[in-house]
PDB file of C-alpha atoms in Angstrom:
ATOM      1  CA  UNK H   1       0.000   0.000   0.000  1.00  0.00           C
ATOM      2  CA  UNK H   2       1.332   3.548  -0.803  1.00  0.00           C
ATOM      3  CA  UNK H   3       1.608   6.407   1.420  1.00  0.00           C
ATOM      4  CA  UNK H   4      -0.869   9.109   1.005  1.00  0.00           C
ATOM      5  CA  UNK H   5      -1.581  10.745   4.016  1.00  0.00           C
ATOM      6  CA  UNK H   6       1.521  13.048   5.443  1.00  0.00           C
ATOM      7  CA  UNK H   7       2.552  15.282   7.874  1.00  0.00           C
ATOM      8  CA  UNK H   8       5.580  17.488   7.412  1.00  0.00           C
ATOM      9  CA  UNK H   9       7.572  19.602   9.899  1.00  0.00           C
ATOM     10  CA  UNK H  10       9.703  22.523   9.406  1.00  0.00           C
ATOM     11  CA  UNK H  11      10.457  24.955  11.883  1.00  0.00           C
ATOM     12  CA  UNK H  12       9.434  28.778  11.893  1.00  0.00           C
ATOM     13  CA  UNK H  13      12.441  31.582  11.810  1.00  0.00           C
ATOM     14  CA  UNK H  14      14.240  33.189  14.652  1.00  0.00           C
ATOM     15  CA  UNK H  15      17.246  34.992  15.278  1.00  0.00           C
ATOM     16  CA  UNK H  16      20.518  33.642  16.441  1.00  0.00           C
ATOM     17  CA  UNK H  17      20.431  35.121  19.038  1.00  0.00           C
ATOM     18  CA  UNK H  18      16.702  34.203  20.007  1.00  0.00           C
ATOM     19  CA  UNK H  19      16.192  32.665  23.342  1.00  0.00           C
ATOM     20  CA  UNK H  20      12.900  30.700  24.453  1.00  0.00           C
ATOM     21  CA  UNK H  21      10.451  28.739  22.289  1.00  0.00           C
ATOM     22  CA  UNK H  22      10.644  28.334  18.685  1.00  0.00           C
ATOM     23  CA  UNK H  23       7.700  27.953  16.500  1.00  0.00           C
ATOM     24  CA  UNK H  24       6.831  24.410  14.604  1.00  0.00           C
ATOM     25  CA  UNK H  25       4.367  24.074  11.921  1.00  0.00           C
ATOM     26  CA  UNK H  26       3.125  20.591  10.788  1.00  0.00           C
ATOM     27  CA  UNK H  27       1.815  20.627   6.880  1.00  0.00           C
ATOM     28  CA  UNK H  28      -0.641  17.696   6.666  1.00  0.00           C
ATOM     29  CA  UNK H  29      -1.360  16.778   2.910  1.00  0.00           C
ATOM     30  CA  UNK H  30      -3.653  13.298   1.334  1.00  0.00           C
ATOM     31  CA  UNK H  31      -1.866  12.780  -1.695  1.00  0.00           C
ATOM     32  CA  UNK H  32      -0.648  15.971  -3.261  1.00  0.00           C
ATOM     33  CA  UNK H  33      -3.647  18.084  -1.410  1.00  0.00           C
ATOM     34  CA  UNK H  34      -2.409  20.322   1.420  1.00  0.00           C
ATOM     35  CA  UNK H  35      -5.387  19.894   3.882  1.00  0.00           C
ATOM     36  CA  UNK H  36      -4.661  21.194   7.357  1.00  0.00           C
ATOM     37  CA  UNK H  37      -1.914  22.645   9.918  1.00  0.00           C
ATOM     38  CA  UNK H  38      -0.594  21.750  13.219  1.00  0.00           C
ATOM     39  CA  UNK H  39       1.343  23.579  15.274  1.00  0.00           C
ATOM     40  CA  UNK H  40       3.474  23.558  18.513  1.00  0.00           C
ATOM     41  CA  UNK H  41       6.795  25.267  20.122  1.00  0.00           C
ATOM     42  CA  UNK H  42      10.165  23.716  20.965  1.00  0.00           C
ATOM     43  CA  UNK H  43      12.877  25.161  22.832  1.00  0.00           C
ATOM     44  CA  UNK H  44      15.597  26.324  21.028  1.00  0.00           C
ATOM     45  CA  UNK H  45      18.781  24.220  21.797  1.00  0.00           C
ATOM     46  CA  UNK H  46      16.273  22.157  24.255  1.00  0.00           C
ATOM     47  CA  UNK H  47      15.257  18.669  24.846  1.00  0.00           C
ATOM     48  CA  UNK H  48      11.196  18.552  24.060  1.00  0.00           C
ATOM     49  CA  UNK H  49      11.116  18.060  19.818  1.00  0.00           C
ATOM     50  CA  UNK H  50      10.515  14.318  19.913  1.00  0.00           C
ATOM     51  CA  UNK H  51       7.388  15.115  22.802  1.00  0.00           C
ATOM     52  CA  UNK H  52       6.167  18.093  20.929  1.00  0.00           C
ATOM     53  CA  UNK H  53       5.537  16.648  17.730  1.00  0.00           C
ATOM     54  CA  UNK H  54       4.590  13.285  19.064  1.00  0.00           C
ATOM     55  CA  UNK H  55       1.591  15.131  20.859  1.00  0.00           C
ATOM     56  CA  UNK H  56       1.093  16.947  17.799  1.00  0.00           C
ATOM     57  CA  UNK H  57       0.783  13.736  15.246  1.00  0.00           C
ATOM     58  CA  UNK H  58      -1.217  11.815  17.860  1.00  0.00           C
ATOM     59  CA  UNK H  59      -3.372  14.426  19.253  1.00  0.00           C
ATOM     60  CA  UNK H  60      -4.450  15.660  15.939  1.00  0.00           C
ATOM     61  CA  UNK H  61      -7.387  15.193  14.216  1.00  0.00           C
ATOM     62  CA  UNK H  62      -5.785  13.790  11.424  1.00  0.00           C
ATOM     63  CA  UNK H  63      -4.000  11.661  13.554  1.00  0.00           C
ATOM     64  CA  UNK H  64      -6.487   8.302  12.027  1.00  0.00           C
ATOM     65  CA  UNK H  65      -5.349   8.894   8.741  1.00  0.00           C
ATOM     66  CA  UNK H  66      -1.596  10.364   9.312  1.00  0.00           C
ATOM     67  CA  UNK H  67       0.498   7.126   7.687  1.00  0.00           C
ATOM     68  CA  UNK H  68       3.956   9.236   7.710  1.00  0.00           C
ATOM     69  CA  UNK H  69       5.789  11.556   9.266  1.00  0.00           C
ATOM     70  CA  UNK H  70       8.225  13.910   7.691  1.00  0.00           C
ATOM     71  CA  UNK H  71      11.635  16.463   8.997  1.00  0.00           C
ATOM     72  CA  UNK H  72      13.298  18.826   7.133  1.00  0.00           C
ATOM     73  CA  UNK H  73      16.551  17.775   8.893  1.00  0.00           C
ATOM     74  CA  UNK H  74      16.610  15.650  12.497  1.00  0.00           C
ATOM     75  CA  UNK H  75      16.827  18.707  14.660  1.00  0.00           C
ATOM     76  CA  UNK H  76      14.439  21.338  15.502  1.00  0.00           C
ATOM     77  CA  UNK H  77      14.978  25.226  16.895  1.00  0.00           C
ATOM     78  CA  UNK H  78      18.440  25.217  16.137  1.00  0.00           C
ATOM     79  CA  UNK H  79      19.953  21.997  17.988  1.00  0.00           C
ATOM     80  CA  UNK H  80      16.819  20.603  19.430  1.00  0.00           C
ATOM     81  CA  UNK H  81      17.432  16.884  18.215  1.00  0.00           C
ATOM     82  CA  UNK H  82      14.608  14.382  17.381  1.00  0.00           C
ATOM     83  CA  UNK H  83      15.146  11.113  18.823  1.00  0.00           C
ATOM     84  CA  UNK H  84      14.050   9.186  15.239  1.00  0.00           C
ATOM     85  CA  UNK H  85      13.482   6.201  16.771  1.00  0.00           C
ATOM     86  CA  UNK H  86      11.356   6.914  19.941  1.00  0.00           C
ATOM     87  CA  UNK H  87       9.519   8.957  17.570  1.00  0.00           C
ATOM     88  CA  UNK H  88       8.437   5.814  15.193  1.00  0.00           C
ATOM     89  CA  UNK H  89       7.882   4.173  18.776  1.00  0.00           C
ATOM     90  CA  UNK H  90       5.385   7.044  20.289  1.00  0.00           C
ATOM     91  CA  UNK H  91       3.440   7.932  17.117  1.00  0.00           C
ATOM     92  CA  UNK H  92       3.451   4.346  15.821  1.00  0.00           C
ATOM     93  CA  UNK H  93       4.140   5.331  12.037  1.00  0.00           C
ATOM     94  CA  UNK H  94       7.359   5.606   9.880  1.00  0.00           C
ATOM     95  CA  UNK H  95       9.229   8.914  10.246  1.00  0.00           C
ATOM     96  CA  UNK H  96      11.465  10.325   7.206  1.00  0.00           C
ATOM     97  CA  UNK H  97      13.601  13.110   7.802  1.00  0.00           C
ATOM     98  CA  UNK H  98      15.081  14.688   4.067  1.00  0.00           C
ATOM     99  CA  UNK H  99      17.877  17.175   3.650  1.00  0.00           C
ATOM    100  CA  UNK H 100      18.785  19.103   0.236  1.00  0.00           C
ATOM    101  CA  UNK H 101      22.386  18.011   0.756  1.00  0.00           C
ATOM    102  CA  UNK H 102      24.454  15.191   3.199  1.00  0.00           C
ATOM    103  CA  UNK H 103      25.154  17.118   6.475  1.00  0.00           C
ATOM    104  CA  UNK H 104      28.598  18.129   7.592  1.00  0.00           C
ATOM    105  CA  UNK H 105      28.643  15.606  10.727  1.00  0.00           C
ATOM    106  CA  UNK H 106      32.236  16.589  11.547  1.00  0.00           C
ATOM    107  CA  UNK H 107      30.888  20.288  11.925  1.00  0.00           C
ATOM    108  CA  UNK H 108      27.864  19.460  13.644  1.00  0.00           C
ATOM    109  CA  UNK H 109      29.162  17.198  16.143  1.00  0.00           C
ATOM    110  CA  UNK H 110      31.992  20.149  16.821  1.00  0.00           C
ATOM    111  CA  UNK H 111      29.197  22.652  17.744  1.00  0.00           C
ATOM    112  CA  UNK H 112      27.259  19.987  19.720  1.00  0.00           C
ATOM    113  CA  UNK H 113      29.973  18.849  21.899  1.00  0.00           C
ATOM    114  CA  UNK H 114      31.496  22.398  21.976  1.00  0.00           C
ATOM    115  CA  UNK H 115      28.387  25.178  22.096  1.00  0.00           C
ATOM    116  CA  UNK H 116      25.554  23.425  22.907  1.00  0.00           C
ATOM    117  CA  UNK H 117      24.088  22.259  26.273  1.00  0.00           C
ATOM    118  CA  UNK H 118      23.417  18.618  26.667  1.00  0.00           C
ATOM    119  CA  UNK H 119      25.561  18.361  22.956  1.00  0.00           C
ATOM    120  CA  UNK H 120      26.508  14.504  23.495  1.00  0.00           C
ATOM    121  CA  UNK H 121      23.430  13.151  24.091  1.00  0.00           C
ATOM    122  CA  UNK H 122      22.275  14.995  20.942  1.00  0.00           C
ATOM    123  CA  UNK H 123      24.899  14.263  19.205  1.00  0.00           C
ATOM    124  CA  UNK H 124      24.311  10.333  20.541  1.00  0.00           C
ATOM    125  CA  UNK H 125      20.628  10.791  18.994  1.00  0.00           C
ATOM    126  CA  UNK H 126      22.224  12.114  15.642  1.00  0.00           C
ATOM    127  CA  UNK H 127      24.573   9.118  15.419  1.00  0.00           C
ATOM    128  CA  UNK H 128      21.382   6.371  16.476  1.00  0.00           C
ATOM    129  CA  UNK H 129      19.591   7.663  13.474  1.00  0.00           C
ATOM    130  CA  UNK H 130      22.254   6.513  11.117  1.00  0.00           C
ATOM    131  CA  UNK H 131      23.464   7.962   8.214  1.00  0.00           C
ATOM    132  CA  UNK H 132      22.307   9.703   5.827  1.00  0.00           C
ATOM    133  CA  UNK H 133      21.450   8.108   2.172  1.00  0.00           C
ATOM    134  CA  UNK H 134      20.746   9.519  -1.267  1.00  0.00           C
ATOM    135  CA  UNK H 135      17.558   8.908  -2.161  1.00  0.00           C
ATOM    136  CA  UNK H 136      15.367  10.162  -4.786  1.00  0.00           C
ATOM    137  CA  UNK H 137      17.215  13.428  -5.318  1.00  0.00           C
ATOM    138  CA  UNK H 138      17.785  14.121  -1.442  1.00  0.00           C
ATOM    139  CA  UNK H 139      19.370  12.714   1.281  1.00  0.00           C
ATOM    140  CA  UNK H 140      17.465  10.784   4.166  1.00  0.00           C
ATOM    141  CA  UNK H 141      17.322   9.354   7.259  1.00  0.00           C
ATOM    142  CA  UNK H 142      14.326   7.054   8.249  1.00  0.00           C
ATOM    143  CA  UNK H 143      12.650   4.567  11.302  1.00  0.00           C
ATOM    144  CA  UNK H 144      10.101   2.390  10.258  1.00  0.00           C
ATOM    145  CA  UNK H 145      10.528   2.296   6.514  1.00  0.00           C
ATOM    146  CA  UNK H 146      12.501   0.681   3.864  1.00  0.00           C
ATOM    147  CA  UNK H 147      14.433   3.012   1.188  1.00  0.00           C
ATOM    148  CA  UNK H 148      12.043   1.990  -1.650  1.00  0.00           C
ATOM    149  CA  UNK H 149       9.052   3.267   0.269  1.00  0.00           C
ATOM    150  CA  UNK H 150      11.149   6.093   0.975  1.00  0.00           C
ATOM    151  CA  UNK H 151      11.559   7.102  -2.816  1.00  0.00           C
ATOM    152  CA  UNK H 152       8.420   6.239  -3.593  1.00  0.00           C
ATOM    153  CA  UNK H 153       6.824   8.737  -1.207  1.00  0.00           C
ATOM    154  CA  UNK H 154       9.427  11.514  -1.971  1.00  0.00           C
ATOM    155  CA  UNK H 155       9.094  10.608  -5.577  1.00  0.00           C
ATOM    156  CA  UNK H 156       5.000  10.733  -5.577  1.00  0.00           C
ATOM    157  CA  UNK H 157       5.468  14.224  -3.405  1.00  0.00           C
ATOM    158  CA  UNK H 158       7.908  16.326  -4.487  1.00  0.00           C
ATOM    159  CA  UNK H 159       6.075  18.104  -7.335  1.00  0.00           C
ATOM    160  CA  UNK H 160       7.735  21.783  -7.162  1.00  0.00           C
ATOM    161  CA  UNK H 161      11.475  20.030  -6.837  1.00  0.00           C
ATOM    162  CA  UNK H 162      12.784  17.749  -5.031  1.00  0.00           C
ATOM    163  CA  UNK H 163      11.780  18.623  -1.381  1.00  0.00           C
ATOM    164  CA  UNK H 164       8.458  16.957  -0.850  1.00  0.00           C
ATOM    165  CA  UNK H 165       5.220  19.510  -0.946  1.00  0.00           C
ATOM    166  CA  UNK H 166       4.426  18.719   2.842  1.00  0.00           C
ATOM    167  CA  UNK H 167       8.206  19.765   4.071  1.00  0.00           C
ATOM    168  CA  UNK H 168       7.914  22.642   1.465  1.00  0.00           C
ATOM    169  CA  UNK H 169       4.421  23.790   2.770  1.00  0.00           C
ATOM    170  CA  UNK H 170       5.382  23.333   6.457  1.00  0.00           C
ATOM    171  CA  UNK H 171       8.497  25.710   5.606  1.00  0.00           C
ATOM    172  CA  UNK H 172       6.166  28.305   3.587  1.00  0.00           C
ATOM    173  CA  UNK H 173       3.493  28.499   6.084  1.00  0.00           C
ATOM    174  CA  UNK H 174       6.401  28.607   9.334  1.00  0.00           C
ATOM    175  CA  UNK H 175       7.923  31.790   7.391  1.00  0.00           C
ATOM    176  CA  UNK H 176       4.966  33.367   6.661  1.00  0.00           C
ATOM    177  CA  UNK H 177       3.553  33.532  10.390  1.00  0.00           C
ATOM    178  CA  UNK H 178       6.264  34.010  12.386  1.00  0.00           C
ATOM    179  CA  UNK H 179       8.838  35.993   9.903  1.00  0.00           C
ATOM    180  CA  UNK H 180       5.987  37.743   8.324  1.00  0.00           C
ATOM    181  CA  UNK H 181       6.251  36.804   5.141  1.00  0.00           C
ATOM    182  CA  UNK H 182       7.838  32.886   3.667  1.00  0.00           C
ATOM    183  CA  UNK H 183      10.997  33.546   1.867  1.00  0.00           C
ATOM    184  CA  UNK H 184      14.280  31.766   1.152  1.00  0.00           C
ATOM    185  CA  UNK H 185      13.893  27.381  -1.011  1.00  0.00           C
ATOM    186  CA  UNK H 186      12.062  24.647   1.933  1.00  0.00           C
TER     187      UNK H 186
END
């Protein structure tokens, strides 16, 4: 069975030096049709992404239908990491995360073990979700589903590129809200 119904993250802008909650929006599309929004807050740099959006996949009313769940990248409001795994586990369906490009790990594992508070236990989470693999025009990560349901999703989704419409909706809408007006490529 395809997947149809998805829910894609992306978080809303902030400044550097922002401190406090960041915004999340969750695009939630059947198919190619953008049909509602979630939202939520995570602390920048914090601990709470895998929580937030598990309460906001579950506790949806969408939730019935929801048979995916997509990230634009593993970490949230800066370096607030999602645990991939415990994610699959809470909301019981396959999570995807998709990047543009392969991540610098050497860099990001510098600034998490150097900058950030709590960096290797994050950095621990980063390494759990294994690497990253080309797929379909885009690199992912995933828990819960094979690679060839993983290109077949991105593949049936991505219709403006190759970022899939729910991660590039999530992005549009989380610009538009809290930077007051969507700008920059999802």
């Amino acid at each position: 069975m395809a997947i149809s119904h998805v829910v894609g993250f992306d978080d809303g802008p902030f400044p550097r030096s922002h401190r406090g909650d960041v915004p999340v929006v969750g695009a939630v599309f059947s198919e190619t049709t953008f049909t509602g929004v979630v939202s939520g807050r995570v602390r920048k740099d914090g601990r709470n992404a895998t929580d937030v959006l598990a309460r906001l996949v579950t506790g949806s009313k969408w939730a019935p239908q929801l048979q995916l769940v997509m990230l634009q990248g593993i970490a949230l409001g800066g370096f607030n990491v999602v645990d991939l795994r415990a994610l699959h586990r809470f909301t019981r369906r396959p999570v995807l995360v998709v990047a543009r490009r392969a991540p610098d790990l050497a860099a990001i594992r510098e600034a998490l073990l150097s900058r950030v508070p709590g960096g290797a236990r994050k950095w621990a989470l980063v390494e759990a979700a294994g690497s990253m693999e080309p797929c379909a025009g885009v690199w992912v990560q995933r828990a819960g589903l094979g690679i060839e349901e993983a290109a077949d999703v991105i593949a049936r989704t991505a219709i403006h590129g190759r970022v899939p419409e729910p991660l590039r909706a999530a992005h549009l809408v989380a610009g538009g809200v809290w930077g007051g007006e969507s700008r920059g490529r999802a």
